[in-house]
Amino acid sequence: MNATQFDKNGTAYQFFATQNPHENVATIVLIHGLGLNRQLWQWHVGALTQYFHVLCYDLYGHGDSKALPASPTITLPLLANQLSDLLDHIGIEKVVIAGFSIGGMINRRFAIDYPEKTIALLILNAPHQRKPEAQQAVEQRAIQSRSKGMMSSMDAALERWFTPEFMQVNDAICALIRDWRAQCNPDAYNDCYQVLAHGVSELIKPQPQITHPSLVITCQYDTGSTPEMSRAIANEIVGAQVAIVPALKHLGLIEQPKIFTGLMLSYLYKLLAIDV
């Protein structure tokens, strides 16, 4: 089953069964970033389904998912609850959760709020405590988005996300990402931007502490989710590992998807004792 489905809250999702069924196969949930959608993972699903089921879904107001009414306002716990409700709808008890950017905030919040449903975390290019100037910059971008429109910062975003070499020869992918943001519900996008800007405060030295097996990945030149942040995230999670991908920026998982799937799979094969 990989056709688009919807749960009771209007969350759009796709479930991809593994190509190699085996005993106790785990499901990996993939959470996209702000202004993107579940199509972000199209370059990864094939490799991940070699030995895992894969669940992709859209955050509220992104992709094909419905936006919430004006109340309640989107918060990080509410986004974690969106995933919990989705898992209950499908009937999946426990999952590995891979989250990119704001998705790497959501999966940490999920592990805090729903530890019994969490097997392990893959935290990709996710922010953590920022230096004052960086915090001011992300807050200003959130204000600009609400006042001037969510597409007003698109050119600058692409420059932060991709290397110049990639952008020079990948106009189609850059256009695709523009389209993904343009399709978002503006209110949901801007509410999620506030979560991205301010939600990290909930995740700094969290109590209770996250103890699930975790791999934290970012890119050498990711200015919004820096290697320093990834090391700080890992230092606050018991036994977490860190991988820094050289030479790439924020959307390195699109620029070099095989590197990211390779890191994730290598970690999970060892963790879950899967003989490949």
Short mmCIF file of C-alpha atoms in Angstrom, two decimals:
data_model
loop_
_atom_site.label_atom_id
_atom_site.label_comp_id
_atom_site.label_asym_id
_atom_site.label_seq_id
_atom_site.Cartn_x
_atom_site.Cartn_y
_atom_site.Cartn_z
CA MET A 1 0.00 0.00 0.00
CA ASN A 2 1.63 3.25 -1.07
CA ALA A 3 -1.34 5.25 -2.33
CA THR A 4 -2.05 8.49 -0.46
CA GLN A 5 -4.30 7.90 2.55
CA PHE A 6 -5.77 10.26 5.16
CA ASP A 7 -6.38 9.85 8.87
CA LYS A 8 -9.25 11.37 10.86
CA ASN A 9 -7.37 14.66 11.25
CA GLY A 10 -6.79 15.05 7.52
CA THR A 11 -3.13 14.04 7.70
CA ALA A 12 -1.96 12.71 4.35
CA TYR A 13 0.37 9.71 4.43
CA GLN A 14 1.86 6.87 2.41
CA PHE A 15 3.01 3.49 3.70
CA PHE A 16 5.68 1.57 1.81
CA ALA A 17 6.11 -2.08 2.75
CA THR A 18 9.58 -3.57 2.81
CA GLN A 19 10.87 -5.36 -0.26
CA ASN A 20 12.38 -8.09 1.95
CA PRO A 21 9.94 -9.14 4.68
CA HIS A 22 11.64 -10.54 7.76
CA GLU A 23 10.84 -11.26 11.39
CA ASN A 24 10.12 -8.22 13.55
CA VAL A 25 10.60 -5.73 10.70
CA ALA A 26 10.57 -2.13 12.00
CA THR A 27 8.79 0.86 10.50
CA ILE A 28 10.72 4.07 9.86
CA VAL A 29 8.65 7.27 9.97
CA LEU A 30 10.04 10.12 7.85
CA ILE A 31 9.22 13.71 8.87
CA HIS A 32 9.94 16.51 6.40
CA GLY A 33 11.04 20.08 7.13
CA LEU A 34 9.28 23.44 7.14
CA GLY A 35 7.71 24.37 3.80
CA LEU A 36 8.46 20.96 2.30
CA ASN A 37 6.35 17.78 2.20
CA ARG A 38 6.66 14.01 2.17
CA GLN A 39 8.04 14.09 -1.38
CA LEU A 40 11.32 15.18 0.22
CA TRP A 41 11.98 11.50 0.85
CA GLN A 42 11.54 10.27 -2.74
CA TRP A 43 15.32 9.87 -3.05
CA HIS A 44 15.47 7.69 0.08
CA VAL A 45 12.42 5.42 0.19
CA GLY A 46 13.80 2.85 -2.24
CA ALA A 47 16.92 2.19 -0.17
CA LEU A 48 15.09 2.29 3.16
CA THR A 49 12.46 -0.25 2.10
CA GLN A 50 15.11 -2.87 1.45
CA TYR A 51 14.67 -4.02 5.05
CA PHE A 52 12.20 -1.60 6.66
CA HIS A 53 8.63 -0.48 6.24
CA VAL A 54 8.49 3.27 5.60
CA LEU A 55 5.79 5.74 6.59
CA CYS A 56 5.84 9.23 5.07
CA TYR A 57 3.35 11.93 6.00
CA ASP A 58 2.73 15.67 5.62
CA LEU A 59 2.69 18.09 8.52
CA TYR A 60 -0.49 20.11 9.02
CA GLY A 61 -1.02 22.55 6.14
CA HIS A 62 1.85 21.08 4.11
CA GLY A 63 1.58 18.88 1.04
CA ASP A 64 -1.79 17.15 0.99
CA SER A 65 -2.52 17.43 4.72
CA LYS A 66 -5.32 19.68 5.89
CA ALA A 67 -4.54 22.79 7.88
CA LEU A 68 -5.87 23.02 11.39
CA PRO A 69 -8.59 25.53 12.29
CA ALA A 70 -7.35 28.83 13.72
CA SER A 71 -7.50 27.23 17.16
CA PRO A 72 -5.50 25.39 18.39
CA THR A 73 -2.29 27.14 17.35
CA ILE A 74 0.37 24.76 16.08
CA THR A 75 2.93 23.89 18.75
CA LEU A 76 5.71 21.34 18.99
CA PRO A 77 3.68 19.02 21.28
CA LEU A 78 0.74 19.29 18.88
CA LEU A 79 2.98 18.24 15.98
CA ALA A 80 4.19 15.28 18.04
CA ASN A 81 0.57 14.41 18.75
CA GLN A 82 -0.19 14.53 15.00
CA LEU A 83 2.22 11.63 14.55
CA SER A 84 0.87 9.75 17.57
CA ASP A 85 -2.67 9.99 16.21
CA LEU A 86 -1.46 8.83 12.80
CA LEU A 87 0.24 5.76 14.27
CA ASP A 88 -2.92 4.91 16.23
CA HIS A 89 -4.97 5.29 13.05
CA ILE A 90 -2.74 2.88 11.12
CA GLY A 91 -2.24 0.51 14.05
CA ILE A 92 1.54 0.79 14.42
CA GLU A 93 2.76 0.47 18.00
CA LYS A 94 6.44 1.49 17.85
CA VAL A 95 8.60 3.21 15.24
CA VAL A 96 12.01 4.51 14.33
CA ILE A 97 11.59 8.22 13.56
CA ALA A 98 13.78 10.11 11.10
CA GLY A 99 13.14 13.85 11.21
CA PHE A 100 14.70 16.54 9.03
CA SER A 101 15.08 20.12 10.35
CA ILE A 102 11.82 20.88 12.21
CA GLY A 103 11.18 17.14 11.82
CA GLY A 104 14.25 16.57 13.98
CA MET A 105 12.59 18.70 16.63
CA ILE A 106 9.28 16.87 16.31
CA ASN A 107 10.84 13.44 16.72
CA ARG A 108 12.65 14.53 19.90
CA ARG A 109 9.40 15.96 21.30
CA PHE A 110 7.66 12.72 20.32
CA ALA A 111 10.27 10.65 22.19
CA ILE A 112 9.68 12.79 25.29
CA ASP A 113 5.88 12.64 25.10
CA TYR A 114 5.46 9.10 23.71
CA PRO A 115 8.55 7.13 24.80
CA GLU A 116 6.65 3.84 24.60
CA LYS A 117 6.03 4.37 20.89
CA THR A 118 9.66 5.22 20.05
CA ILE A 119 12.34 2.69 19.06
CA ALA A 120 15.10 5.06 17.94
CA LEU A 121 15.67 8.54 16.55
CA LEU A 122 17.46 9.71 13.42
CA ILE A 123 17.86 13.47 13.88
CA LEU A 124 18.83 15.12 10.59
CA ASN A 125 19.97 18.74 10.19
CA ALA A 126 17.96 19.80 13.22
CA PRO A 127 18.41 23.04 15.17
CA HIS A 128 19.21 23.30 18.84
CA GLN A 129 20.17 26.17 21.13
CA ARG A 130 21.28 29.07 18.93
CA LYS A 131 23.72 31.87 19.56
CA PRO A 132 21.92 35.21 20.07
CA GLU A 133 22.61 36.49 16.55
CA ALA A 134 21.42 33.26 14.97
CA GLN A 135 18.27 33.27 17.10
CA GLN A 136 17.56 36.86 16.06
CA ALA A 137 18.05 35.95 12.39
CA VAL A 138 15.56 33.06 12.44
CA GLU A 139 13.03 35.16 14.32
CA GLN A 140 13.39 37.94 11.74
CA ARG A 141 12.82 35.47 8.91
CA ALA A 142 9.66 34.26 10.65
CA ILE A 143 8.43 37.85 10.98
CA GLN A 144 9.24 38.55 7.32
CA SER A 145 7.33 35.48 6.23
CA ARG A 146 4.19 36.59 8.02
CA SER A 147 4.41 40.22 6.90
CA LYS A 148 5.69 39.84 3.33
CA GLY A 149 4.57 36.32 2.43
CA MET A 150 6.14 32.90 2.78
CA MET A 151 7.82 33.12 -0.65
CA SER A 152 9.62 36.38 0.17
CA SER A 153 12.70 34.59 1.52
CA MET A 154 12.77 31.71 -0.95
CA ASP A 155 15.85 32.80 -2.93
CA ALA A 156 17.88 33.32 0.22
CA ALA A 157 16.71 29.98 1.59
CA LEU A 158 17.87 28.05 -1.46
CA GLU A 159 21.29 29.68 -1.15
CA ARG A 160 21.49 28.53 2.48
CA TRP A 161 20.32 25.03 1.60
CA PHE A 162 22.34 24.05 -1.47
CA THR A 163 25.92 24.46 -2.65
CA PRO A 164 26.39 26.85 -5.61
CA GLU A 165 27.61 23.96 -7.74
CA PHE A 166 24.39 22.02 -7.17
CA MET A 167 22.15 25.01 -7.89
CA GLN A 168 23.91 25.74 -11.18
CA VAL A 169 22.88 22.40 -12.68
CA ASN A 170 19.66 21.55 -10.82
CA ASP A 171 17.10 24.19 -11.78
CA ALA A 172 14.33 21.58 -11.80
CA ILE A 173 14.91 20.55 -8.18
CA CYS A 174 15.10 24.17 -7.03
CA ALA A 175 11.82 24.85 -8.86
CA LEU A 176 10.26 21.80 -7.22
CA ILE A 177 11.17 23.04 -3.76
CA ARG A 178 9.72 26.46 -4.59
CA ASP A 179 6.49 24.74 -5.59
CA TRP A 180 6.38 22.77 -2.35
CA ARG A 181 6.53 25.96 -0.29
CA ALA A 182 4.02 27.75 -2.52
CA GLN A 183 1.52 24.91 -1.95
CA CYS A 184 1.61 25.31 1.85
CA ASN A 185 -1.23 26.85 3.78
CA PRO A 186 0.24 30.26 4.76
CA ASP A 187 -1.15 30.24 8.30
CA ALA A 188 0.12 26.72 8.98
CA TYR A 189 3.50 27.55 7.47
CA ASN A 190 3.88 30.66 9.60
CA ASP A 191 2.76 28.86 12.76
CA CYS A 192 5.31 26.12 12.07
CA TYR A 193 7.94 28.81 11.50
CA GLN A 194 7.27 30.05 15.02
CA VAL A 195 7.78 26.49 16.26
CA LEU A 196 11.07 26.29 14.37
CA ALA A 197 12.17 29.61 15.85
CA HIS A 198 11.11 29.08 19.45
CA GLY A 199 10.44 25.36 19.96
CA VAL A 200 14.09 24.48 20.55
CA SER A 201 13.71 25.90 24.07
CA GLU A 202 11.63 22.80 24.92
CA LEU A 203 14.40 20.47 23.80
CA ILE A 204 17.43 21.90 25.59
CA LYS A 205 18.42 19.53 28.41
CA PRO A 206 14.97 17.92 28.25
CA GLN A 207 13.34 16.44 31.32
CA PRO A 208 12.74 13.59 31.26
CA GLN A 209 15.94 12.93 29.38
CA ILE A 210 15.75 11.19 26.02
CA THR A 211 17.31 7.74 26.35
CA HIS A 212 16.33 6.15 23.02
CA PRO A 213 19.14 5.12 20.67
CA SER A 214 19.83 8.16 18.49
CA LEU A 215 21.95 9.15 15.50
CA VAL A 216 22.39 12.89 14.93
CA ILE A 217 23.47 13.96 11.43
CA THR A 218 24.13 17.36 9.92
CA CYS A 219 26.29 18.91 7.21
CA GLN A 220 29.56 20.78 7.54
CA TYR A 221 28.19 24.03 6.12
CA ASP A 222 24.65 23.95 7.49
CA THR A 223 24.34 27.40 9.08
CA GLY A 224 20.92 26.78 10.66
CA SER A 225 21.62 23.32 12.06
CA THR A 226 25.33 23.47 12.66
CA PRO A 227 27.75 20.70 13.59
CA GLU A 228 28.05 22.42 16.99
CA MET A 229 24.29 22.09 17.46
CA SER A 230 24.31 18.43 16.46
CA ARG A 231 27.03 17.67 18.98
CA ALA A 232 25.03 19.52 21.64
CA ILE A 233 21.91 17.49 20.80
CA ALA A 234 23.89 14.26 21.07
CA ASN A 235 25.46 15.32 24.37
CA GLU A 236 21.96 15.59 25.86
CA ILE A 237 20.78 12.14 24.67
CA VAL A 238 22.15 9.06 26.39
CA GLY A 239 24.55 7.21 24.08
CA ALA A 240 23.77 9.26 20.97
CA GLN A 241 26.11 9.17 17.99
CA VAL A 242 27.02 12.04 15.64
CA ALA A 243 27.89 12.13 11.95
CA ILE A 244 28.97 15.31 10.12
CA VAL A 245 28.67 15.14 6.33
CA PRO A 246 31.45 17.19 4.72
CA ALA A 247 31.07 19.99 2.16
CA LEU A 248 27.25 20.15 2.05
CA LYS A 249 24.63 22.60 3.37
CA HIS A 250 21.14 22.22 4.89
CA LEU A 251 19.55 20.10 2.14
CA GLY A 252 22.46 17.76 1.78
CA LEU A 253 20.01 14.86 1.95
CA ILE A 254 18.75 15.96 -1.49
CA GLU A 255 22.14 16.92 -2.87
CA GLN A 256 23.77 13.64 -1.82
CA PRO A 257 20.95 11.30 -0.73
CA LYS A 258 23.03 8.14 -0.79
CA ILE A 259 25.31 9.50 1.93
CA PHE A 260 22.35 10.06 4.24
CA THR A 261 20.59 6.77 3.59
CA GLY A 262 23.91 5.00 3.97
CA LEU A 263 24.51 6.54 7.39
CA MET A 264 20.97 5.82 8.57
CA LEU A 265 20.94 2.24 7.35
CA SER A 266 24.39 1.42 8.71
CA TYR A 267 23.30 2.66 12.12
CA LEU A 268 19.96 0.81 12.10
CA TYR A 269 21.38 -2.48 10.77
CA LYS A 270 23.77 -2.58 13.73
CA LEU A 271 21.24 -1.33 16.27
CA LEU A 272 18.52 -3.79 15.27
CA ALA A 273 20.88 -6.66 14.47
CA ILE A 274 19.78 -6.94 10.85
CA ASP A 275 22.06 -9.21 8.79
CA VAL A 276 22.24 -7.81 5.25
#
